[in-house]
């Protein structure tokens, strides 16, 4: 389905991004992986995807907190592969604190990585996608792009911003073969959420299992996590011909979180 296409997935050395990268590779896309981590583990991931799916996979360690680095990632990819078809803006971080105690440096970092990186990536990618008359931009927002929770001022602001940016880009690209959509996951069990489970367990003096049940029961009516593979499947669908007319919208994969 995506044979001959080239995809960048930011923040794909772990969690949801890795799940998305694998699903796109399964569909035949060549890939640029991005994100932090141990060099030998990243190389194992890279060569594993290449071997399992028979696609070309490169790794680029660009820091998504730096706008120029994001733009250079796009430029290097086009130079290396000769094209760019799919950009998945997925890299993200979390920090929780009441708004009046929220460290300004954490606010700046979350806004930079979770929102501004998508702006820089899209701005740099769109001319190439327009030239090709085909492109898919998928922004990994969150249920927190649609509704709020306490103690997540920066994250909720950034993710709402991501949904707004998605609408603008969807409108600006309408009719050029380039779509832009947001995916809004509920809880997905990744390192980003493991930390929040540990925090609940520590604060309340309960076990990891009890904290996990509390986390799900509070927000996610299905009482189950969405998986990185399911998020990958959603992104692959948005890259398919069935989604040619889906643009400027947000798709929830949240076990019912935002239905109530
Ligand atoms: P994760 O911590 O498992 O992965 C985050 C990835 O981003 C890693 O590859 C990490 O190296 C990379 N990253 C972090 N800072 C970076 C930087 N400055 N430059 C480049 N890469 C950087 O987290 P995850 O849960 O897989 O989250 C992925 C995305 O999904 C995030 O945008 C997150 O907000 C969103 N999301 C997650 C959940 C969830 O429940 N896990 C729910 C909704 C939305």
Short mmCIF file of N, CA and C in Angstrom, two decimals, residues 185-255:
data_model
loop_
_atom_site.label_atom_id
_atom_site.label_comp_id
_atom_site.label_asym_id
_atom_site.label_seq_id
_atom_site.Cartn_x
_atom_site.Cartn_y
_atom_site.Cartn_z
N UNK A 185 -5.00 9.88 21.10
CA UNK A 185 -5.07 8.67 21.93
C UNK A 185 -5.51 8.99 23.35
N UNK A 186 -6.22 8.02 23.95
CA UNK A 186 -6.40 8.03 25.40
C UNK A 186 -5.15 7.40 26.02
N UNK A 187 -5.32 6.67 27.13
CA UNK A 187 -4.14 6.05 27.77
C UNK A 187 -3.57 4.93 26.91
N UNK A 188 -2.27 5.00 26.68
CA UNK A 188 -1.51 3.95 26.01
C UNK A 188 -0.36 3.61 26.94
N UNK A 189 -0.14 2.33 27.21
CA UNK A 189 0.87 1.98 28.23
C UNK A 189 2.28 2.09 27.64
N UNK A 190 2.88 3.25 27.78
CA UNK A 190 4.25 3.52 27.29
C UNK A 190 5.04 4.09 28.46
N UNK A 191 6.37 4.30 28.29
CA UNK A 191 7.16 4.89 29.38
C UNK A 191 6.58 6.22 29.89
N UNK A 192 5.95 7.00 28.98
CA UNK A 192 5.37 8.29 29.38
C UNK A 192 4.25 8.11 30.41
N UNK A 193 3.50 7.01 30.28
CA UNK A 193 2.38 6.75 31.19
C UNK A 193 2.84 5.95 32.42
N UNK A 194 3.84 5.07 32.23
CA UNK A 194 4.37 4.31 33.37
C UNK A 194 4.78 5.26 34.50
N UNK A 195 5.37 6.40 34.09
CA UNK A 195 5.82 7.36 35.11
C UNK A 195 4.63 7.91 35.87
N UNK A 196 3.52 8.18 35.16
CA UNK A 196 2.34 8.73 35.83
C UNK A 196 1.72 7.69 36.77
N UNK A 197 1.78 6.40 36.35
CA UNK A 197 1.26 5.33 37.21
C UNK A 197 2.12 5.25 38.48
N UNK A 198 3.44 5.31 38.32
CA UNK A 198 4.34 5.27 39.49
C UNK A 198 4.08 6.46 40.42
N UNK A 199 3.82 7.63 39.84
CA UNK A 199 3.56 8.83 40.65
C UNK A 199 2.29 8.63 41.49
N UNK A 200 1.23 8.07 40.87
CA UNK A 200 -0.04 7.84 41.60
C UNK A 200 0.22 6.84 42.73
N UNK A 201 0.96 5.75 42.41
CA UNK A 201 1.25 4.72 43.41
C UNK A 201 2.00 5.33 44.60
N UNK A 202 2.99 6.17 44.29
CA UNK A 202 3.81 6.77 45.36
C UNK A 202 2.98 7.75 46.20
N UNK A 203 2.21 8.62 45.51
CA UNK A 203 1.41 9.63 46.21
C UNK A 203 0.38 9.00 47.14
N UNK A 204 -0.27 7.90 46.65
CA UNK A 204 -1.38 7.32 47.40
C UNK A 204 -0.96 6.12 48.23
N UNK A 205 0.31 5.71 48.12
CA UNK A 205 0.79 4.55 48.86
C UNK A 205 0.07 3.27 48.45
N UNK A 206 -0.19 3.12 47.14
CA UNK A 206 -0.87 1.92 46.64
C UNK A 206 0.05 1.19 45.65
N UNK A 207 -0.35 -0.03 45.26
CA UNK A 207 0.50 -0.82 44.37
C UNK A 207 0.41 -0.28 42.93
N UNK A 208 1.34 -0.73 42.08
CA UNK A 208 1.33 -0.32 40.66
C UNK A 208 0.01 -0.77 40.01
N UNK A 209 -0.43 -1.98 40.39
CA UNK A 209 -1.65 -2.53 39.77
C UNK A 209 -2.87 -1.68 40.17
N UNK A 210 -2.94 -1.34 41.48
CA UNK A 210 -4.07 -0.51 41.93
C UNK A 210 -4.02 0.87 41.26
N UNK A 211 -2.80 1.41 41.14
CA UNK A 211 -2.65 2.73 40.51
C UNK A 211 -3.06 2.68 39.04
N UNK A 212 -2.73 1.57 38.38
CA UNK A 212 -3.11 1.40 36.97
C UNK A 212 -4.64 1.37 36.84
N UNK A 213 -5.29 0.60 37.74
CA UNK A 213 -6.76 0.53 37.69
C UNK A 213 -7.39 1.90 37.94
N UNK A 214 -6.80 2.66 38.87
CA UNK A 214 -7.33 4.01 39.16
C UNK A 214 -7.20 4.93 37.97
N UNK A 215 -6.01 4.88 37.34
CA UNK A 215 -5.74 5.73 36.18
C UNK A 215 -6.76 5.47 35.08
N UNK A 216 -7.02 4.17 34.79
CA UNK A 216 -7.97 3.83 33.73
C UNK A 216 -9.40 4.20 34.14
N UNK A 217 -9.77 3.86 35.38
CA UNK A 217 -11.16 4.06 35.81
C UNK A 217 -11.53 5.54 35.80
N UNK A 218 -10.56 6.41 36.07
CA UNK A 218 -10.87 7.84 36.12
C UNK A 218 -11.27 8.40 34.76
N UNK A 219 -10.63 7.90 33.67
CA UNK A 219 -10.81 8.56 32.37
C UNK A 219 -11.30 7.65 31.25
N UNK A 220 -10.89 6.37 31.27
CA UNK A 220 -11.04 5.57 30.05
C UNK A 220 -12.12 4.50 30.25
N UNK A 221 -13.37 4.75 29.78
CA UNK A 221 -14.48 3.85 30.05
C UNK A 221 -14.22 2.40 29.65
N UNK A 222 -13.42 2.15 28.64
CA UNK A 222 -13.16 0.75 28.23
C UNK A 222 -12.34 0.01 29.29
N UNK A 223 -11.75 0.76 30.22
CA UNK A 223 -10.90 0.20 31.28
C UNK A 223 -9.73 -0.61 30.71
N UNK A 224 -9.33 -0.25 29.50
CA UNK A 224 -8.19 -0.93 28.88
C UNK A 224 -7.35 0.10 28.13
N UNK A 225 -6.05 -0.20 28.00
CA UNK A 225 -5.17 0.70 27.25
C UNK A 225 -5.36 0.52 25.75
N UNK A 226 -5.19 1.60 24.99
CA UNK A 226 -5.00 1.46 23.53
C UNK A 226 -3.54 1.04 23.35
N UNK A 227 -3.23 0.36 22.24
CA UNK A 227 -1.86 -0.12 22.06
C UNK A 227 -1.14 0.69 20.97
N UNK A 228 0.19 0.72 21.03
CA UNK A 228 0.96 1.38 19.96
C UNK A 228 0.63 0.80 18.58
N UNK A 229 0.35 -0.50 18.51
CA UNK A 229 0.00 -1.12 17.22
C UNK A 229 -1.33 -0.56 16.71
N UNK A 230 -2.29 -0.38 17.63
CA UNK A 230 -3.59 0.18 17.20
C UNK A 230 -3.42 1.61 16.71
N UNK A 231 -2.57 2.37 17.38
CA UNK A 231 -2.31 3.75 16.91
C UNK A 231 -1.62 3.71 15.55
N UNK A 232 -0.72 2.75 15.38
CA UNK A 232 -0.06 2.57 14.07
C UNK A 232 -1.08 2.26 13.00
N UNK A 233 -2.05 1.41 13.34
CA UNK A 233 -3.10 1.06 12.38
C UNK A 233 -3.93 2.27 11.99
N UNK A 234 -4.19 3.15 12.97
CA UNK A 234 -4.96 4.37 12.68
C UNK A 234 -4.19 5.28 11.72
N UNK A 235 -2.90 5.41 11.97
CA UNK A 235 -2.07 6.26 11.10
C UNK A 235 -1.99 5.64 9.70
N UNK A 236 -1.82 4.31 9.62
CA UNK A 236 -1.75 3.65 8.31
C UNK A 236 -3.06 3.88 7.55
N UNK A 237 -4.20 3.81 8.27
CA UNK A 237 -5.49 4.09 7.62
C UNK A 237 -5.51 5.52 7.06
N UNK A 238 -5.02 6.49 7.85
CA UNK A 238 -5.03 7.89 7.38
C UNK A 238 -4.11 8.08 6.17
N UNK A 239 -3.17 7.15 5.98
CA UNK A 239 -2.27 7.23 4.82
C UNK A 239 -2.82 6.44 3.63
N UNK A 240 -3.97 5.78 3.82
CA UNK A 240 -4.52 4.95 2.74
C UNK A 240 -5.45 5.76 1.84
N UNK A 241 -5.79 5.18 0.70
CA UNK A 241 -6.69 5.87 -0.25
C UNK A 241 -8.07 6.09 0.36
N UNK A 242 -8.48 5.20 1.29
CA UNK A 242 -9.79 5.35 1.93
C UNK A 242 -9.89 6.68 2.67
N UNK A 243 -8.76 7.26 3.04
CA UNK A 243 -8.74 8.49 3.83
C UNK A 243 -8.44 9.73 2.98
N UNK A 244 -8.49 9.60 1.66
CA UNK A 244 -8.14 10.74 0.79
C UNK A 244 -8.94 12.00 1.11
N UNK A 245 -10.21 11.82 1.54
CA UNK A 245 -11.05 12.99 1.81
C UNK A 245 -11.15 13.31 3.30
N UNK A 246 -10.33 12.67 4.10
CA UNK A 246 -10.33 12.99 5.54
C UNK A 246 -9.21 13.99 5.78
N UNK A 247 -9.55 15.21 6.15
CA UNK A 247 -8.50 16.20 6.43
C UNK A 247 -8.99 17.24 7.43
N UNK A 248 -8.07 17.77 8.19
CA UNK A 248 -8.39 18.84 9.15
C UNK A 248 -9.18 18.35 10.35
N UNK A 249 -9.15 17.05 10.59
CA UNK A 249 -9.99 16.51 11.66
C UNK A 249 -9.16 15.79 12.73
N UNK A 250 -9.83 15.43 13.81
CA UNK A 250 -9.16 14.73 14.91
C UNK A 250 -9.88 13.41 15.14
N UNK A 251 -9.12 12.32 15.14
CA UNK A 251 -9.70 10.98 15.35
C UNK A 251 -9.31 10.48 16.73
N UNK A 252 -10.30 10.17 17.55
CA UNK A 252 -10.02 9.70 18.91
C UNK A 252 -9.83 8.18 18.92
N UNK A 253 -8.81 7.75 19.66
CA UNK A 253 -8.58 6.32 19.90
C UNK A 253 -8.42 6.22 21.41
N UNK A 254 -9.55 6.37 22.13
CA UNK A 254 -9.44 6.66 23.57
C UNK A 254 -10.38 5.84 24.45
N UNK A 255 -10.90 4.71 23.93
CA UNK A 255 -11.75 3.83 24.74
C UNK A 255 -12.97 4.55 25.31
#
